[in-house]
mmCIF file of C-alpha atoms in Angstrom:
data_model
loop_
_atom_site.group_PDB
_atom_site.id
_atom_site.type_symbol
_atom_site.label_atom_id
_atom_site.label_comp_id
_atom_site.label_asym_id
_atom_site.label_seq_id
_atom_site.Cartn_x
_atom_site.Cartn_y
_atom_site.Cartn_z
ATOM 1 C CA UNK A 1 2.404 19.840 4.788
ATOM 2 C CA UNK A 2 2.933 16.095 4.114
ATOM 3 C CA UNK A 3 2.784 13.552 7.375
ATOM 4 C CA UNK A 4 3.476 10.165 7.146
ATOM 5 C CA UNK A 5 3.343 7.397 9.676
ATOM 6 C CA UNK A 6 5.331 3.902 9.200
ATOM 7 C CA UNK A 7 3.332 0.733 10.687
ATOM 8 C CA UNK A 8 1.418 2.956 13.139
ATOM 9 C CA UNK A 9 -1.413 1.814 15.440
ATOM 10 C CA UNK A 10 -4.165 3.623 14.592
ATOM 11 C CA UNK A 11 -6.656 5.138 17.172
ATOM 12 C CA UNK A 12 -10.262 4.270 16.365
ATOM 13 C CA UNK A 13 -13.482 4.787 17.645
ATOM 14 C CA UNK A 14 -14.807 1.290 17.367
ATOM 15 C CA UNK A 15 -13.122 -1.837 18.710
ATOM 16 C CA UNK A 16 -11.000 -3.364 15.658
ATOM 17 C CA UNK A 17 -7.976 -5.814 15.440
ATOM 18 C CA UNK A 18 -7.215 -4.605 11.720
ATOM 19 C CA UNK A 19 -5.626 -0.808 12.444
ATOM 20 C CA UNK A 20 -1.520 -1.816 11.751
ATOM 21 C CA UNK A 21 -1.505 -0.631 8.169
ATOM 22 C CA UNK A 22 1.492 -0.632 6.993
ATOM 23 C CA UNK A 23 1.849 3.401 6.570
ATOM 24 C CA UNK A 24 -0.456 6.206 6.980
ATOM 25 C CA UNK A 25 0.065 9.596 4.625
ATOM 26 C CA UNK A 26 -2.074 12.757 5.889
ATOM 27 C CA UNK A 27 -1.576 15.343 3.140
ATOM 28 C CA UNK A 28 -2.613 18.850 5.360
ATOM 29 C CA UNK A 29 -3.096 21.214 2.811
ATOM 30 C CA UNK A 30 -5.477 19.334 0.835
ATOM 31 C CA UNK A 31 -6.569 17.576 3.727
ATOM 32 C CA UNK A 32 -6.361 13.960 2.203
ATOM 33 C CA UNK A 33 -5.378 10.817 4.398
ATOM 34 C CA UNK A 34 -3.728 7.326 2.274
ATOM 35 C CA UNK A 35 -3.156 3.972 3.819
ATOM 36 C CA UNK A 36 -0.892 2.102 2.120
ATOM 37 C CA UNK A 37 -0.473 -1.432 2.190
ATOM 38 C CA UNK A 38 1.983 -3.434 0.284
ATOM 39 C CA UNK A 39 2.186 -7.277 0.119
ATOM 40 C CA UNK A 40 4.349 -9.270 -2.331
ATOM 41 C CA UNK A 41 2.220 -12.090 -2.775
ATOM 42 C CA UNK A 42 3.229 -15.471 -5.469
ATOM 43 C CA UNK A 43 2.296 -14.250 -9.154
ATOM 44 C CA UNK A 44 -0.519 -16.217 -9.307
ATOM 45 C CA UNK A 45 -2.127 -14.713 -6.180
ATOM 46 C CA UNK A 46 -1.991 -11.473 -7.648
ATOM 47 C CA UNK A 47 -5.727 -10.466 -7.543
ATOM 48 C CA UNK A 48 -6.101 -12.332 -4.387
ATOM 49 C CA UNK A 49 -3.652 -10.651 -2.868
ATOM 50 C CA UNK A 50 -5.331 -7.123 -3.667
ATOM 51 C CA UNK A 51 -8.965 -8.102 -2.538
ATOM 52 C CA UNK A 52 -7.208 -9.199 0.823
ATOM 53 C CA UNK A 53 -5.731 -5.994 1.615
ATOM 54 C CA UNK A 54 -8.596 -3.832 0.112
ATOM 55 C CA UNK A 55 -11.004 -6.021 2.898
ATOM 56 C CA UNK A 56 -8.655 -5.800 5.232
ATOM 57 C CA UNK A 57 -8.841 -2.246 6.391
ATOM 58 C CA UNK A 58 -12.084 -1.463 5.345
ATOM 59 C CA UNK A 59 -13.476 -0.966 8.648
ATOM 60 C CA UNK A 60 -10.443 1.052 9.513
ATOM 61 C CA UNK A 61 -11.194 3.052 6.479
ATOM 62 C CA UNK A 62 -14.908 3.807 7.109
ATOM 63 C CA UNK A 63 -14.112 4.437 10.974
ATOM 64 C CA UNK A 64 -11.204 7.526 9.559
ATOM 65 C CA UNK A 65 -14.034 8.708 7.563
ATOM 66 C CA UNK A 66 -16.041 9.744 10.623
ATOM 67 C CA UNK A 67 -13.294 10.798 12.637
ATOM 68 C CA UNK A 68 -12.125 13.299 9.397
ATOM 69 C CA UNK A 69 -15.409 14.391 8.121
ATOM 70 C CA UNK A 70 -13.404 16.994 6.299
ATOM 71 C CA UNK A 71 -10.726 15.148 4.786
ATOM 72 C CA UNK A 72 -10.768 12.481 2.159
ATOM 73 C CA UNK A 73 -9.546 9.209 2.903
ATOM 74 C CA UNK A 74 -8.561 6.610 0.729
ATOM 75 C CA UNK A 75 -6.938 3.428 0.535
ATOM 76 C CA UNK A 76 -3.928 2.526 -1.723
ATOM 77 C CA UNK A 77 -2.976 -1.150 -2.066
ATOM 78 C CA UNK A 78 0.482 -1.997 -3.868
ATOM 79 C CA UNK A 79 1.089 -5.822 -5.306
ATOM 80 C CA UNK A 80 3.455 -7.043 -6.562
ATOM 81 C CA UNK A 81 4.283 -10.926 -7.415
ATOM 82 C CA UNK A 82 7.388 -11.798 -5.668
ATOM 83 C CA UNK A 83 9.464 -12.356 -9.095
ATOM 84 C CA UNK A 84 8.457 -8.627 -9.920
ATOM 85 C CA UNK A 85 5.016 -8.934 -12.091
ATOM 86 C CA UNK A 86 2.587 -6.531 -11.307
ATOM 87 C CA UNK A 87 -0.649 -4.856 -13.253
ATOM 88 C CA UNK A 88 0.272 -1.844 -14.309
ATOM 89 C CA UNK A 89 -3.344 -0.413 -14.947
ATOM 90 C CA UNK A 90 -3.782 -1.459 -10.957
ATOM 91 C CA UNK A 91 -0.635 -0.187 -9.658
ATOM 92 C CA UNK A 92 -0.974 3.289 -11.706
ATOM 93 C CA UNK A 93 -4.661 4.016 -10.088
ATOM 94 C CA UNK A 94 -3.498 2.951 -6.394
ATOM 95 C CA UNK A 95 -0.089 5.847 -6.837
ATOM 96 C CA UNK A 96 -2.713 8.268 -8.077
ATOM 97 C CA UNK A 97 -4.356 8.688 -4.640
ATOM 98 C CA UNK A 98 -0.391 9.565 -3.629
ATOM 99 C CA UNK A 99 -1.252 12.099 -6.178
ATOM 100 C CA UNK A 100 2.068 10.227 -7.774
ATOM 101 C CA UNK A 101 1.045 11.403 -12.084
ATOM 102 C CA UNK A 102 3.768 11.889 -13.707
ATOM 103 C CA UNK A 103 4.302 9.387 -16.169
ATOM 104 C CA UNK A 104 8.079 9.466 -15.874
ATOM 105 C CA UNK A 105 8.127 9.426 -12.043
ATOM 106 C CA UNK A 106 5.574 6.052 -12.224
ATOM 107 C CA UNK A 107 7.651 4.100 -14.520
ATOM 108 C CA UNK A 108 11.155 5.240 -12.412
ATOM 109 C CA UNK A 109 9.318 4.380 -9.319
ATOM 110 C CA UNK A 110 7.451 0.899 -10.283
ATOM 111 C CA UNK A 111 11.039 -0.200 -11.682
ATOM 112 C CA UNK A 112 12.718 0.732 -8.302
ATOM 113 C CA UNK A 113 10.065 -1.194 -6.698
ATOM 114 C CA UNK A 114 10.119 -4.329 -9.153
ATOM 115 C CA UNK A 115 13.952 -4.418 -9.065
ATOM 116 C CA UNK A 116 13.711 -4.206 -4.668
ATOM 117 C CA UNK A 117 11.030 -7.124 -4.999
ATOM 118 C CA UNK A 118 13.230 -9.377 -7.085
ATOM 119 C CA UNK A 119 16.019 -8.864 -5.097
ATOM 120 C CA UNK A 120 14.534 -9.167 -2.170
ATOM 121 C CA UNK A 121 13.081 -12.468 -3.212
ATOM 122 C CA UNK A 122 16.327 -13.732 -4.389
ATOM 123 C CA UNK A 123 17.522 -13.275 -0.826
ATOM 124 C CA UNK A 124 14.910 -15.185 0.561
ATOM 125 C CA UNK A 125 15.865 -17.796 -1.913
ATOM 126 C CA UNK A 126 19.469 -17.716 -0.780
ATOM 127 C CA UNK A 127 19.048 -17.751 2.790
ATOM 128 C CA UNK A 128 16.816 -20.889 2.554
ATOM 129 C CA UNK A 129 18.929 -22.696 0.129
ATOM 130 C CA UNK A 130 22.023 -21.870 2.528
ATOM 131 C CA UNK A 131 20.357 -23.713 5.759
#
């Protein structure tokens, strides 16, 4: 029912560098395709950040359009600022084209992810400070 692809290479019609996205969700029953990018960006690059990623596959996004002229295709773009600040509003839209609506899930899953960013970020921090 659900298919999902980690950092595939995407086959395209057109000659196109971007088409590494950084996972690819085809929901068959209600034939629906995601790509999902993520990017922990600084806090203050926020915005930035999500107008970068949007543009970034855009192409790749119109060219899955004509290959799935039946199925929807979107794009959902997760940010957040490496010390774990995000925009809720943002964030909340993007997991609704996982079809992710449950309020209880979103806040569970957006603090998983915050909690994974800051920790991962502290690790970075670490490792450098250690060399």
């Amino acid at each position: 029912r659900i298919k999902v692809l980690w950092d595939p290479v995407i086959v395209t019609t057109v000659d196109m560098t971007e088409r590494r996205p950084d996972m690819v969700v085809f929901f068959k029953e209600t034939k629906k395709i995601v790509i999902v990018e993520q990017t922990c960006p600084w806090e203050s690059r926020l915005n930035l950040a999500l107008w970068e990623k949007r543009n970034k596959y855009a192409m790749l996004l119109q060219d899955l359009m004509k290959q799935y002229q039946e199925w929807s295709v979107k794009q959902c773009t997760l940010v957040m600022g490496v010390m774990g600040s995000f925009e809720k509003d943002i964030y909340v839209k993007e997991l609704s084209s996982l079809v992710i609506n449950d309020e209880q899930m979103l806040d569970r899953l957006l603090a998983n992810v915050q909690r994974a960013t800051i920790l991962g970020s502290v690790r970075v921090i670490k490792n450098h400070l250690a060399e």
